[in-house]
Short mmCIF file of C-alpha atoms and ligand atoms in Angstrom, two decimals:
data_model
loop_
_atom_site.label_atom_id
_atom_site.label_comp_id
_atom_site.label_asym_id
_atom_site.label_seq_id
_atom_site.Cartn_x
_atom_site.Cartn_y
_atom_site.Cartn_z
CA MET A 898 27.12 -15.20 30.15
CA GLU A 899 25.52 -16.83 27.17
CA TYR A 900 22.49 -15.69 25.22
CA THR A 901 19.73 -18.16 24.51
CA PHE A 902 20.30 -17.45 20.80
CA ALA A 903 22.47 -15.08 18.79
CA PRO A 904 21.38 -11.50 19.59
CA PRO A 905 20.14 -9.41 16.66
CA VAL A 906 22.74 -7.46 14.72
CA THR A 907 22.98 -3.71 15.23
CA ILE A 908 21.09 -1.91 12.47
CA SER A 909 23.19 0.89 10.99
CA VAL A 910 23.27 3.34 8.10
CA PRO A 911 26.47 4.45 6.33
CA VAL A 912 27.67 8.05 6.66
CA VAL A 913 28.52 10.03 3.52
CA GLY A 914 32.22 10.78 3.13
CA SER A 915 33.51 8.34 5.73
CA ASP A 916 33.70 4.63 6.45
CA ARG A 917 31.60 5.09 9.59
CA GLN A 918 28.18 3.58 10.24
CA PHE A 919 25.46 5.39 12.18
CA PRO A 920 23.96 2.80 14.60
CA VAL A 921 20.17 3.09 14.72
CA HIS A 922 18.34 3.13 18.06
CA ARG A 923 14.70 4.01 17.30
CA ILE A 924 12.76 5.36 14.34
CA TYR A 925 10.25 8.07 15.22
CA CYS A 926 7.86 9.38 12.58
CA VAL A 927 5.79 12.57 12.51
CA GLY A 928 2.23 12.41 11.16
CA ARG A 929 0.64 15.01 8.85
CA ASN A 930 3.42 17.61 8.98
CA TYR A 931 2.80 19.35 5.64
CA GLU A 932 -0.45 21.30 5.23
CA GLU A 933 -1.19 20.10 1.68
CA HIS A 934 -0.67 16.48 2.74
CA ALA A 935 -2.87 16.95 5.82
CA LYS A 936 -5.59 18.23 3.48
CA GLU A 937 -5.27 15.30 1.08
CA MET A 938 -5.69 13.00 4.10
CA GLY A 939 -8.92 14.82 5.03
CA HIS A 940 -7.58 17.12 7.75
CA SER A 941 -6.91 20.84 7.84
CA GLY A 942 -4.57 23.32 9.41
CA ARG A 943 -1.95 23.11 12.12
CA GLU A 944 -2.58 20.54 14.82
CA ALA A 945 -0.20 19.51 17.59
CA PRO A 946 2.42 17.16 16.15
CA PHE A 947 1.84 13.47 16.72
CA PHE A 948 4.20 10.57 16.47
CA PHE A 949 4.46 6.90 15.73
CA ILE A 950 7.37 4.47 15.71
CA LYS A 951 8.79 1.97 13.29
CA PRO A 952 11.13 -0.78 14.49
CA ALA A 953 14.79 -0.11 13.59
CA ASP A 954 14.96 -3.34 11.60
CA THR A 955 12.39 -2.08 9.09
CA ILE A 956 15.23 -0.15 7.42
CA VAL A 957 16.14 -0.93 3.82
CA TYR A 958 19.42 0.79 3.02
CA ALA A 959 19.58 2.40 -0.42
CA ALA A 960 23.24 2.85 -1.35
CA PRO A 961 24.20 5.71 -3.69
CA GLY A 962 24.26 4.69 -7.33
CA THR A 963 22.30 1.51 -6.75
CA THR A 964 18.63 0.49 -6.79
CA ALA A 965 17.55 -1.02 -3.50
CA HIS A 966 14.88 -3.71 -3.42
CA MET A 967 11.77 -3.46 -1.27
CA PRO A 968 9.55 -6.56 -1.30
CA TYR A 969 5.84 -5.81 -1.80
CA PRO A 970 4.41 -6.38 1.69
CA SER A 971 1.72 -8.86 2.67
CA MET A 972 -1.91 -8.04 3.46
CA THR A 973 -2.19 -4.88 1.38
CA ALA A 974 -3.47 -3.80 -2.02
CA ASN A 975 -2.57 -0.13 -1.49
CA LEU A 976 1.13 0.37 -0.73
CA HIS A 977 1.87 4.12 -0.57
CA HIS A 978 5.11 6.09 -0.86
CA GLU A 979 5.84 8.98 1.51
CA ILE A 980 9.09 10.81 0.80
CA GLU A 981 10.54 12.39 3.97
CA LEU A 982 13.50 14.25 5.40
CA VAL A 983 15.11 12.07 8.06
CA VAL A 984 16.93 13.68 10.99
CA ALA A 985 19.64 11.60 12.68
CA ILE A 986 20.13 12.34 16.38
CA GLY A 987 23.74 12.34 17.59
CA THR A 988 23.27 13.70 21.11
CA GLY A 989 20.28 12.62 23.16
CA GLY A 990 18.25 14.54 25.69
CA ARG A 991 14.89 15.29 27.27
CA ASN A 992 12.90 18.51 26.98
CA ILE A 993 15.21 19.92 24.33
CA ALA A 994 14.30 23.52 23.49
CA ALA A 995 13.84 24.25 19.79
CA ALA A 996 16.56 26.89 20.05
CA ASP A 997 18.94 24.21 21.32
CA ALA A 998 17.92 21.44 18.90
CA ALA A 999 20.67 21.91 16.30
CA ARG A 1000 23.42 20.60 18.56
CA HIS A 1001 21.54 17.32 18.98
CA ILE A 1002 21.49 16.64 15.23
CA TYR A 1003 24.16 14.38 13.76
CA GLY A 1004 22.97 14.58 10.18
CA TYR A 1005 20.24 14.14 7.61
CA ALA A 1006 19.09 11.55 5.09
CA VAL A 1007 16.38 10.89 2.53
CA GLY A 1008 13.82 8.34 3.65
CA LEU A 1009 10.57 6.70 2.60
CA ASP A 1010 7.82 6.11 5.16
CA MET A 1011 6.20 3.28 3.21
CA THR A 1012 2.60 2.73 4.26
CA ARG A 1013 0.00 -0.01 3.87
CA ARG A 1014 -2.66 2.69 3.41
CA ASP A 1015 -5.63 0.34 3.33
CA LEU A 1016 -4.62 -1.19 6.67
CA GLN A 1017 -3.79 2.21 8.18
CA ASN A 1018 -7.19 3.58 7.13
CA GLU A 1019 -8.99 0.55 8.53
CA MET A 1020 -7.16 0.91 11.87
CA LYS A 1021 -8.00 4.64 11.96
CA LYS A 1022 -11.65 3.87 11.34
CA GLN A 1023 -11.66 1.37 14.20
CA GLY A 1024 -9.62 3.60 16.51
CA ARG A 1025 -6.85 1.00 16.66
CA PRO A 1026 -3.06 1.45 16.52
CA TRP A 1027 -1.37 2.13 13.17
CA CYS A 1028 1.45 -0.41 13.64
CA ILE A 1029 0.24 -2.79 10.97
CA GLY A 1030 -0.08 0.06 8.46
CA LYS A 1031 3.25 1.71 9.24
CA GLY A 1032 5.69 -0.53 11.09
CA PHE A 1033 5.85 -3.55 8.79
CA ASP A 1034 9.04 -5.24 7.55
CA HIS A 1035 11.03 -3.25 4.94
CA SER A 1036 8.84 -0.16 5.50
CA ALA A 1037 11.70 2.33 5.99
CA PRO A 1038 14.00 2.68 2.96
CA ILE A 1039 16.73 5.24 3.72
CA GLY A 1040 19.82 6.65 2.04
CA SER A 1041 23.25 7.47 3.46
CA ILE A 1042 23.40 10.03 6.27
CA THR A 1043 25.13 13.34 5.50
CA PRO A 1044 26.68 15.02 8.58
CA ALA A 1045 24.87 18.25 9.45
CA SER A 1046 28.13 20.21 9.12
CA ASP A 1047 28.19 19.27 5.41
CA VAL A 1048 24.59 20.37 4.72
CA MET A 1049 23.76 23.98 3.89
CA GLY A 1050 20.23 25.37 4.19
CA ILE A 1051 18.35 22.14 4.86
CA ASP A 1052 15.37 24.14 6.16
CA HIS A 1053 14.70 25.38 2.62
CA ALA A 1054 15.84 22.35 0.62
CA SER A 1055 13.70 20.90 -2.16
CA ILE A 1056 12.18 17.45 -1.54
CA SER A 1057 10.82 15.30 -4.34
CA LEU A 1058 9.81 11.82 -5.37
CA THR A 1059 9.34 10.34 -8.81
CA VAL A 1060 7.83 6.96 -9.64
CA ASN A 1061 9.04 5.53 -12.97
CA ASP A 1062 10.42 9.03 -13.71
CA GLN A 1063 6.98 10.65 -13.24
CA LYS A 1064 6.82 13.41 -10.62
CA ARG A 1065 4.63 12.39 -7.67
CA GLN A 1066 5.74 14.55 -4.72
CA SER A 1067 7.48 17.92 -4.81
CA SER A 1068 7.82 20.53 -2.07
CA THR A 1069 10.37 22.20 0.16
CA ILE A 1070 11.38 21.54 3.73
CA ALA A 1071 10.25 25.12 4.47
CA GLN A 1072 6.65 23.86 4.11
CA LEU A 1073 6.90 21.68 7.24
CA ILE A 1074 4.17 22.67 9.70
CA TRP A 1075 6.48 21.81 12.61
CA ASN A 1076 10.06 22.43 11.53
CA VAL A 1077 12.95 20.19 12.52
CA ALA A 1078 13.82 22.13 15.69
CA GLU A 1079 10.19 22.29 16.84
CA THR A 1080 9.75 18.59 16.11
CA ILE A 1081 12.78 17.74 18.28
CA GLU A 1082 11.38 19.95 21.04
CA GLN A 1083 7.99 18.24 20.98
CA LEU A 1084 9.33 14.71 20.54
CA SER A 1085 11.81 15.08 23.41
CA MET A 1086 8.96 15.99 25.76
CA ALA A 1087 7.42 12.58 25.16
CA TRP A 1088 10.56 10.40 24.93
CA GLU A 1089 14.16 10.87 26.01
CA LEU A 1090 15.99 11.04 22.71
CA GLN A 1091 19.05 8.84 22.36
CA PRO A 1092 22.05 8.92 20.05
CA GLY A 1093 21.06 6.79 17.07
CA ASP A 1094 17.44 7.88 16.94
CA LEU A 1095 16.07 8.69 13.50
CA ILE A 1096 13.15 11.06 12.97
CA PHE A 1097 11.07 10.80 9.78
CA THR A 1098 9.70 14.35 9.69
CA GLY A 1099 6.58 13.87 7.57
CA THR A 1100 5.66 13.84 3.90
CA PRO A 1101 4.44 16.53 1.51
CA ALA A 1102 1.33 16.14 -0.68
CA GLY A 1103 1.16 13.67 -3.53
CA VAL A 1104 1.28 10.34 -1.76
CA GLY A 1105 0.06 7.45 -3.87
CA ALA A 1106 0.30 3.78 -4.63
CA VAL A 1107 3.17 1.78 -6.05
CA VAL A 1108 3.13 -1.76 -7.36
CA ALA A 1109 5.76 -4.41 -8.04
CA GLY A 1110 8.14 -3.23 -10.73
CA ASP A 1111 7.82 0.48 -9.92
CA VAL A 1112 11.00 2.46 -9.30
CA MET A 1113 10.91 5.27 -6.75
CA GLN A 1114 13.56 8.01 -6.87
CA GLY A 1115 13.69 10.28 -3.80
CA ASP A 1116 15.80 13.42 -3.54
CA ILE A 1117 16.44 16.25 -1.13
CA THR A 1118 18.85 19.01 -2.17
CA GLY A 1119 22.27 18.46 -0.63
CA LEU A 1120 21.62 14.88 0.51
CA SER A 1121 22.31 11.45 -0.96
CA GLY A 1122 19.29 10.50 -3.10
CA ILE A 1123 17.65 7.09 -2.99
CA ARG A 1124 16.42 4.74 -5.69
CA VAL A 1125 14.17 1.88 -4.60
CA THR A 1126 12.26 -0.65 -6.64
CA VAL A 1127 9.31 -2.63 -5.37
CA VAL A 1128 9.70 -6.32 -6.05
CA ALA A 1129 7.04 -9.02 -5.97
CA ALA A 1130 7.27 -10.92 -2.69
MN1 MN B 1453 4.94 9.73 6.96
#
């Protein structure tokens, strides 16, 4: 059997403390999952979680000790950062109960759900899909994945983002409206989760614009931090 052209390479993310790569299947993202961020986006309170998807090949890997490059995307004048805890699924399943979610988790990483906010807002206004605002090329910078067995107390870890060393976002994972286990429960009702799925769990308050030349530093206690600079396309 021959393919009509060379099939795409498998997208993968390195695992901390080993020479293994975590092969990525899908990237799910949770919308408005911190109350203060929901408010800054003009919403209030706890609503049912909702999801969107980024293609796996939107990943930009940010290796420890380096500064990854993210090209400034086309068609926007308002590129926003959203720092997020990323959950890596190791064991798939459907209708996973929150109480059973932990055994489906392979590990955790720091990620950025980069957003063309002007396009997202325009699509919202028109009642159209968010794809063009969220799922564009290079929209998912991510650091190395730390196995869950090596992470203590992720549910109360600090999460933060600086831009050019100025604090922009700062919260704790405890502030998630839908915690990691509940998110897995809800997500697995809608899709059968597969090994290799990544879940961007939502961003705390303080989202804002970056421009070419800016350097974003994202950290979550106990995980491999990421450093990403936006470069002119
Ligand atoms: Mn987000």
